[in-house]
CSV table of C-alpha atoms in Angstrom, one decimal:
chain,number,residue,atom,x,y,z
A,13,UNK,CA,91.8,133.9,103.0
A,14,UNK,CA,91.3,133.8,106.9
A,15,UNK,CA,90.7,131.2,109.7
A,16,UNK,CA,87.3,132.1,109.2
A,17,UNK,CA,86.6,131.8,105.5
A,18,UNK,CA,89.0,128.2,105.5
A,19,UNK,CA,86.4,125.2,104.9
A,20,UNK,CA,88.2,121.8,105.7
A,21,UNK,CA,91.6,121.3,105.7
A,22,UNK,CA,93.2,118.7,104.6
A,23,UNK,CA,96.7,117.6,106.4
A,24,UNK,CA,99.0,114.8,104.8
A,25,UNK,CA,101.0,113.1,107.0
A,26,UNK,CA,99.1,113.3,110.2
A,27,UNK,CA,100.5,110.7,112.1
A,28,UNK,CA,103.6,112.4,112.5
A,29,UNK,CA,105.2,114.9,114.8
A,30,UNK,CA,104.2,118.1,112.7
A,31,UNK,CA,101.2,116.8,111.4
A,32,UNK,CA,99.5,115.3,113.9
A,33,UNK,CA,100.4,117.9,116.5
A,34,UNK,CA,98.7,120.2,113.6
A,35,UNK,CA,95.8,118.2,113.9
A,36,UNK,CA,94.9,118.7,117.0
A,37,UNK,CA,95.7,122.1,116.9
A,38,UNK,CA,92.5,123.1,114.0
A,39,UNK,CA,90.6,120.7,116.0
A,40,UNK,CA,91.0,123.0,119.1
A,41,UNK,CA,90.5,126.3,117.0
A,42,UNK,CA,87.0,124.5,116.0
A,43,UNK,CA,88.3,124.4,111.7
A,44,UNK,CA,87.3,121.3,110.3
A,45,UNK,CA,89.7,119.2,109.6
A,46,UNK,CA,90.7,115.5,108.1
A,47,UNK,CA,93.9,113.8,108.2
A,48,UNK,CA,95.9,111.3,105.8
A,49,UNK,CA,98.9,108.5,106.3
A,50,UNK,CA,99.8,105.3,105.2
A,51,UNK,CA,97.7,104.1,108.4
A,52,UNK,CA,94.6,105.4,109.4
A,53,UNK,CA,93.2,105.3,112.8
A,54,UNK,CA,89.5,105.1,112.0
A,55,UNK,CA,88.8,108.4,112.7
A,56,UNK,CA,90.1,111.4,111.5
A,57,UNK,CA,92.9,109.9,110.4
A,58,UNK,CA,91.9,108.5,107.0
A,59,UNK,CA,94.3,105.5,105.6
A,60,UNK,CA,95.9,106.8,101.7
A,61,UNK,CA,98.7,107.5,99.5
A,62,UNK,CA,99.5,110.5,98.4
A,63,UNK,CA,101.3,109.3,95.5
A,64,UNK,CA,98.5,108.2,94.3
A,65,UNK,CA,95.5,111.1,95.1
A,66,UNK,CA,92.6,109.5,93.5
A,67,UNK,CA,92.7,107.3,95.8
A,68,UNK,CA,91.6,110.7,98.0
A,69,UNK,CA,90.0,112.4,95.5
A,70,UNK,CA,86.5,113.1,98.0
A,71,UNK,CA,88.4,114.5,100.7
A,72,UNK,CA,90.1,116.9,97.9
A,73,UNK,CA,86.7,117.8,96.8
A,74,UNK,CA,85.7,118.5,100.6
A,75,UNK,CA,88.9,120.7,101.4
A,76,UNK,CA,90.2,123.9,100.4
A,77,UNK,CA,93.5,124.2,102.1
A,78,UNK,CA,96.4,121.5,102.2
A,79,UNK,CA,98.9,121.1,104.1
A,80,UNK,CA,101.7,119.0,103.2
A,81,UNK,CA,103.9,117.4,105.9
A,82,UNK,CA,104.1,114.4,104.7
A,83,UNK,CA,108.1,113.3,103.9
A,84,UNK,CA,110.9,110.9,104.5
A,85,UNK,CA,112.8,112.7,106.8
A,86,UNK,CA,116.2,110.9,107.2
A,87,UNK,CA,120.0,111.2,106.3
A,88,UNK,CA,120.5,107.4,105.7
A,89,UNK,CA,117.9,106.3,103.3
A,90,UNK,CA,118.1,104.9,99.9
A,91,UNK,CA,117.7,108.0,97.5
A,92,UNK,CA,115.0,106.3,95.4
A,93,UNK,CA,113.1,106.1,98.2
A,94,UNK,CA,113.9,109.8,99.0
A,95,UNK,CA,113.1,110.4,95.8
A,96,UNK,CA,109.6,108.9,95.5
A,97,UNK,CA,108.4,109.5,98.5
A,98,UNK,CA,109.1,113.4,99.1
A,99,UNK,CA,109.0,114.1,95.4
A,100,UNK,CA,107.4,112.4,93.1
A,101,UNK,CA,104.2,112.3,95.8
A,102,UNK,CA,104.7,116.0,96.5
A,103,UNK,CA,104.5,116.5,92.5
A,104,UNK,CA,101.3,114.2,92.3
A,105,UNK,CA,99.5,115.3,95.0
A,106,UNK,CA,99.4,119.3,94.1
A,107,UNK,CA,98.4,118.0,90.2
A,108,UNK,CA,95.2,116.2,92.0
A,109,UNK,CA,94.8,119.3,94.5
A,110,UNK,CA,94.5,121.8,91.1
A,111,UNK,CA,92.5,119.1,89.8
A,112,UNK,CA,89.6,119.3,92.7
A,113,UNK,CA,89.7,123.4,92.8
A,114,UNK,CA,91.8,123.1,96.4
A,115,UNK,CA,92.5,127.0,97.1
A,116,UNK,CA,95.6,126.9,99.3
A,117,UNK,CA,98.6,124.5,99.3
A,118,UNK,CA,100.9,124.4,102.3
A,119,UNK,CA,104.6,122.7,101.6
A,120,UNK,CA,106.5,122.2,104.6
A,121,UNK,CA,110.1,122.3,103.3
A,122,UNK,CA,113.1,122.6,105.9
A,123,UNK,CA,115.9,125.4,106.6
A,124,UNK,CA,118.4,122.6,105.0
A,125,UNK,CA,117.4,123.5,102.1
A,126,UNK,CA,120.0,126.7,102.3
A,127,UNK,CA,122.6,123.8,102.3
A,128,UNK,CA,125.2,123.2,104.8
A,129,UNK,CA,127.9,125.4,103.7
A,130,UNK,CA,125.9,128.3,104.0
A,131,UNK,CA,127.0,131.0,107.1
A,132,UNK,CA,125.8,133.5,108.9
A,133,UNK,CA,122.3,135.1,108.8
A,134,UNK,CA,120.2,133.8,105.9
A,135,UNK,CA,116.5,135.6,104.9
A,136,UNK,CA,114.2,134.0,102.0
A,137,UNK,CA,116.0,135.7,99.1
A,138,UNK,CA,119.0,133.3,99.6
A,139,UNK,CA,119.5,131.1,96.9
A,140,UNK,CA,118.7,127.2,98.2
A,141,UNK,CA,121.8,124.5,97.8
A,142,UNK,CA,122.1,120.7,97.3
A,143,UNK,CA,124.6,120.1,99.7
A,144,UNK,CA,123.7,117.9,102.1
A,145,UNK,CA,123.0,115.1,100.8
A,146,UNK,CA,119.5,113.1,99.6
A,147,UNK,CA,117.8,114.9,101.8
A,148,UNK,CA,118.5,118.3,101.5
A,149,UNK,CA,118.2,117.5,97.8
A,150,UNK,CA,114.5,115.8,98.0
A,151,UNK,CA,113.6,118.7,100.3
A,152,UNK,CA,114.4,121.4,97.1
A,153,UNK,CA,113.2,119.6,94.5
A,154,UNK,CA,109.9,119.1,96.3
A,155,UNK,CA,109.4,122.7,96.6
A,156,UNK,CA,110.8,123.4,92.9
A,157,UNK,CA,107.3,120.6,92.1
A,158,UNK,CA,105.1,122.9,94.1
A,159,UNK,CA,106.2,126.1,92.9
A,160,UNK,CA,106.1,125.4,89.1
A,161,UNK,CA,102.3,124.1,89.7
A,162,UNK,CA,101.8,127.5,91.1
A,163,UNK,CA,103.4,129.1,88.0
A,164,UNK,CA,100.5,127.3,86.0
A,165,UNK,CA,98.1,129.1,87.8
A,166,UNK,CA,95.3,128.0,89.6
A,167,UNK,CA,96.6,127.6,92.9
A,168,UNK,CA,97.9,129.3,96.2
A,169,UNK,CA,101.2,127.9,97.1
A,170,UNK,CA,102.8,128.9,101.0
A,171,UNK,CA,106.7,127.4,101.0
A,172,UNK,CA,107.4,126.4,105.0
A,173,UNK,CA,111.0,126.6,105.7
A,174,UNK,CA,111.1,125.5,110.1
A,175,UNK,CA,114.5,125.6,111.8
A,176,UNK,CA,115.3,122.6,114.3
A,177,UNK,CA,111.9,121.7,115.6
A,178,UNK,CA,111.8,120.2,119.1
A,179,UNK,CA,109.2,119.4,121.5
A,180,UNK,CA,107.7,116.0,123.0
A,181,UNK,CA,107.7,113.5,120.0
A,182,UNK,CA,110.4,114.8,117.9
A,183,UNK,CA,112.6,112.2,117.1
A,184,UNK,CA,115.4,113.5,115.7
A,185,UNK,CA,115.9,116.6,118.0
A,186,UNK,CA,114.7,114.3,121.6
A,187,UNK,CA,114.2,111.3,121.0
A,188,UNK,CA,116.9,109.5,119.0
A,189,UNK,CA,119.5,111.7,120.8
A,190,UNK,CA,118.5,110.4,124.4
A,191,UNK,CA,118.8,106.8,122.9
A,192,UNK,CA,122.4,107.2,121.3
A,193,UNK,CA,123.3,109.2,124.5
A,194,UNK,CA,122.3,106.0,126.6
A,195,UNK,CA,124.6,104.0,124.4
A,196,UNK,CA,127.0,106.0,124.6
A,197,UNK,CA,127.3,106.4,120.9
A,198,UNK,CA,126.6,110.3,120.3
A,199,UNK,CA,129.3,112.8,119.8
A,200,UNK,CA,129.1,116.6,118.3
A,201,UNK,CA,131.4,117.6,115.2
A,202,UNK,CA,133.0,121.0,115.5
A,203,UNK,CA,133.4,120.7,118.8
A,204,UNK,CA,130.1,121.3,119.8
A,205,UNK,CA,130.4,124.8,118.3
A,206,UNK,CA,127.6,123.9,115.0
A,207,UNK,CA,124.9,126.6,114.9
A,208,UNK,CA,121.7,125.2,116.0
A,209,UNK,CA,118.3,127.2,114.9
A,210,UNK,CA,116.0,125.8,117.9
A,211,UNK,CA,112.3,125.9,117.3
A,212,UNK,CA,109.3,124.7,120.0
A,213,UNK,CA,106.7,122.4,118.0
A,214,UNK,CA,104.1,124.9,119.4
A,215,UNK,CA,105.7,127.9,117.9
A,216,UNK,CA,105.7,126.0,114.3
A,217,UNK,CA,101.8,125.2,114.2
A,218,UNK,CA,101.1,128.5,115.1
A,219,UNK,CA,103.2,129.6,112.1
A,220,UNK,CA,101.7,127.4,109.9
A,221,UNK,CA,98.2,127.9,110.7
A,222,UNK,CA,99.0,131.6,110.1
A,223,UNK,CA,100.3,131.0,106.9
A,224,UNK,CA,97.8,129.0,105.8
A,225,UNK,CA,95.0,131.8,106.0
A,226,UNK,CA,96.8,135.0,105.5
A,227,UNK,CA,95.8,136.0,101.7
A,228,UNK,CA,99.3,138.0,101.8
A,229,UNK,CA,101.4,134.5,102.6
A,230,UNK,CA,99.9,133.5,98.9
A,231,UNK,CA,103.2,133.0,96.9
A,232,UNK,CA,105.6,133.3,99.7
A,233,UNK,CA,108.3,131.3,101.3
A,234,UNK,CA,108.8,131.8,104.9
A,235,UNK,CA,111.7,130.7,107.6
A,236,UNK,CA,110.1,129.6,110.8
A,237,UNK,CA,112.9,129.6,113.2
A,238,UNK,CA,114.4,131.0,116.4
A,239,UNK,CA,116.1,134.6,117.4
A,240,UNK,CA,119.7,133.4,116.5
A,241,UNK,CA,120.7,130.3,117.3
A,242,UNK,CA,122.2,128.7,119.9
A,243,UNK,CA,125.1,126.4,120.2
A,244,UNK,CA,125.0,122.3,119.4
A,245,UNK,CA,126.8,122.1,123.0
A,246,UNK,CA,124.0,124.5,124.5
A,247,UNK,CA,121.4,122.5,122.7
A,248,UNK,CA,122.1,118.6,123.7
A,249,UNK,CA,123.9,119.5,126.9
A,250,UNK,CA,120.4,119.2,128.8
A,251,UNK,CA,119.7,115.7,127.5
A,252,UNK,CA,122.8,114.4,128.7
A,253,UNK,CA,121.6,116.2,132.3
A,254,UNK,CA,118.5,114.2,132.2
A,255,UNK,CA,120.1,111.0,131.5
A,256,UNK,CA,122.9,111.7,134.3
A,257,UNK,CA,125.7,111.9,131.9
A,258,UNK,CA,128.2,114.5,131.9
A,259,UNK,CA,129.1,115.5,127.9
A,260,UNK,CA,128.4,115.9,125.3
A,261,UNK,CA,131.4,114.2,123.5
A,262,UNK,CA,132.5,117.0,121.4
A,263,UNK,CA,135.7,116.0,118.3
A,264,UNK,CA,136.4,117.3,115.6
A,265,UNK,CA,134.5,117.5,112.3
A,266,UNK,CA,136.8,115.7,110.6
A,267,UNK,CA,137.2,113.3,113.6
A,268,UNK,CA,133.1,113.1,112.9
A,269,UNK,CA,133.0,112.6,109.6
A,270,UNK,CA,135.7,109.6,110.1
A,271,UNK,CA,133.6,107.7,112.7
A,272,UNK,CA,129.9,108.1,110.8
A,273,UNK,CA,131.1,107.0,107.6
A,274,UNK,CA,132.2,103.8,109.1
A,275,UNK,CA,129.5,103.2,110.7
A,276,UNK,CA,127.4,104.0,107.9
A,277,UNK,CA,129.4,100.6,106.0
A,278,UNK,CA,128.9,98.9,108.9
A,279,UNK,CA,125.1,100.0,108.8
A,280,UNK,CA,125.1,99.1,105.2
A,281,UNK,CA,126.4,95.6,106.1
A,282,UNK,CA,124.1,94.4,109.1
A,283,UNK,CA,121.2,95.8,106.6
A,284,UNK,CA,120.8,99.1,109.2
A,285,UNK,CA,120.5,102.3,108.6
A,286,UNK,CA,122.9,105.2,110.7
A,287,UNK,CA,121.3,108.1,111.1
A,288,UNK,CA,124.8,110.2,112.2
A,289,UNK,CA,125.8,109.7,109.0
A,290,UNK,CA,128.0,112.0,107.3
A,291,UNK,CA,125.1,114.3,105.7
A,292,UNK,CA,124.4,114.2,109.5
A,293,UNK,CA,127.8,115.7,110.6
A,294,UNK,CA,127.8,118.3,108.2
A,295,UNK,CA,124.4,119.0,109.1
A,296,UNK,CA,125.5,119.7,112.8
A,297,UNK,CA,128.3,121.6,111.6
A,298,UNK,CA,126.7,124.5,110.5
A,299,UNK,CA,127.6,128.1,110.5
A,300,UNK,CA,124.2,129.8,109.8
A,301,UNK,CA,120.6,130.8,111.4
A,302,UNK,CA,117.9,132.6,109.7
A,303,UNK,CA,115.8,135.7,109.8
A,304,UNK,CA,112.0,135.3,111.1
A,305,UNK,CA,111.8,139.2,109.6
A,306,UNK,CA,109.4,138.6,107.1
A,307,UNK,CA,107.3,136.0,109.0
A,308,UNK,CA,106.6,138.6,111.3
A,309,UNK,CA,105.9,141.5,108.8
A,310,UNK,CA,103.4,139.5,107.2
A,311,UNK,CA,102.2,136.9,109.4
A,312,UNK,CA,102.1,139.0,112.8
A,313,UNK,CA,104.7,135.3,113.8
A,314,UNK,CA,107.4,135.5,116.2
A,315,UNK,CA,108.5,132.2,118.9
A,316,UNK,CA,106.8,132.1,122.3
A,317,UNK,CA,107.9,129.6,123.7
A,318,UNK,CA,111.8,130.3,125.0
A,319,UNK,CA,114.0,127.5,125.0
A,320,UNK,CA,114.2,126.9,128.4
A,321,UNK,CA,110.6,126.5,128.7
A,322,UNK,CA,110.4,124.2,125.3
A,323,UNK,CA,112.8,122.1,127.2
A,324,UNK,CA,111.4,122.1,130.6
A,325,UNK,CA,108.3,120.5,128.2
A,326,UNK,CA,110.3,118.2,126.9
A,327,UNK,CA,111.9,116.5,129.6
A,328,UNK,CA,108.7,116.2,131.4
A,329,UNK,CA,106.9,114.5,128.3
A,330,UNK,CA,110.1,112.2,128.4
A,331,UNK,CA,110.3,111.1,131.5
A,332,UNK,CA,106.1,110.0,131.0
A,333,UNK,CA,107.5,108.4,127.8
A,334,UNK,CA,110.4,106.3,129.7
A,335,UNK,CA,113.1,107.9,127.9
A,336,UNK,CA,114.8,109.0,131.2
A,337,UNK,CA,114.0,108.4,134.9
């Protein structure tokens, strides 16, 4: 499969960071494409759920390529949420794609599905580990769905594994920082010393787009990431610059893990949810970053974007957004 031969793809979760960024993306390379969330936006944007594909059936039957970014992406929710939501749909919604003769399925997974304990450099051959919480477990059992439909035959899968993705929009990585470093409420375990694997959103959907026509990515999993990594201290210290802050606030883990799980109780109390919640600690405690080797050997992929530029980017989109001044 190439860009060329791809009919209409099909993207799940296009309102979202990834997805909709992905969007526009194919739209600019001239591919056809259609998008689907809970909302639609009347355009190409269609409203459905993915747990339920029938309800989608004619744009299956128009695509031949989807790519899945739709997924609860959180440390604090409920894990039956979690669990219907990034698996069970995940599970449907390849069943349905086999069912209407889709050629190519595209799971974006995460680089937390290596687990937290994990350290130093980790390729594809690395066995995945459930410890991180619901979802570092949600994100493996997503991708165990979409590779045993792809033992059935049938069907192209392409596993997605991105490091941290940044950029204008990302919430977890910009925007919910900026607004617990206005509060005063954000502090790094291990002493700001946590390995983080920084990716530019632009980077990513050029990765994916790559992956989703190469006939040689059929079968394969692939880590999207950076060279190396960089420091969490290196990595949030330019947020607190644009806010006018010095920090970051940098304690121990076990200082860390102290502090979120209280305020996860008191979360759980007020009917909130914490987002630097424990699974969120550990997460940001890491000791490992991740080879792009075989992304580049058989995709041609390697970042573009450096991280000074990405960020440069991204405090421009934020101050337009009224996240700083």
């Amino acid at each position: 499969m190439n860009q060329n031969r791809i009919k209409k793809v099909l993207i799940t979760g296009a309102s979202g960071f990834i997805g909709n960024t992905l969007m526009r993306h194919y739209q600019d390379l001239g591919t056809a494409v259609i998008g689907v969330d809970l909302q639609g936006n009347g355009h190409d944007i269609v409203e459905g759920d993915i747990a339920q594909p029938e309800s989608i059936k004619h744009l299956l039957g128009e695509c031949d390529v989807i790519v899945h970014t739709a997924a609860l992406v959180s440390n604090a929710m409920q894990d039956c949420d979690m669990w219907r939501v990034n698996v069970l749909a995940t599970r449907n919604l390849i069943a349905a794609a086999k069912k209407y003769n889709v050629r190519r399925f595209v799971q974006i997974s995460s680089i937390v599905a290596y687990g937290n304990a994990a350290e130093g450099e980790i390729d594809e051959d690395y066995p995945v580990h459930a410890d991180g919480g619901s979802y570092v477990l949600t994100k493996l059992a997503s991708e165990h769905a979409v590779l045993a439909a792809q033992a059935n035959g049938d069907i192209e899968v392409v596993i997605i594994r991105p490091g941290d993705v940044y950029g204008p929009g990302s919430r977890p990585w910009i925007i919910a920082p900026l607004e617990a470093i206005a509060k005063n409420q954000f502090m790094l375990p291990a002493k700001g010393a946590g390995f983080f694997r920084p990716v530019y959103i632009d980077d990513l959907i050029r990765g994916i787009v790559l992956a989703a026509a190469n006939p040689l990515a059929a079968g394969e999993i692939f880590n999207l990431s950076c060279e190396g990594y960089i420091t969490t201290k290196e990595y949030f210290a330019p947020l607190y610059h644009w806010l006018g802050k010095k920090g970051p606030m940098q304690v121990s883990t076990k200082t860390a893990l102290r502090i979120s799980a209280i305020a996860s109780k008191v979360a759980d109390w007020t009917g909130k949810l914490n987002e630097a919640s424990p699974a969120t600690v550990l997460q940001l405690s890491t000791k490992s970053w991740f080879s792009i080797d075989k992304a580049k050997r058989i995709l041609d992929w390697a970042p573009e974007v450096s991280f000074e530029e990405g960020m440069k980017r991204s405090h421009a989109w934020a101050k337009e957004q009224g996240l700083v001044k």
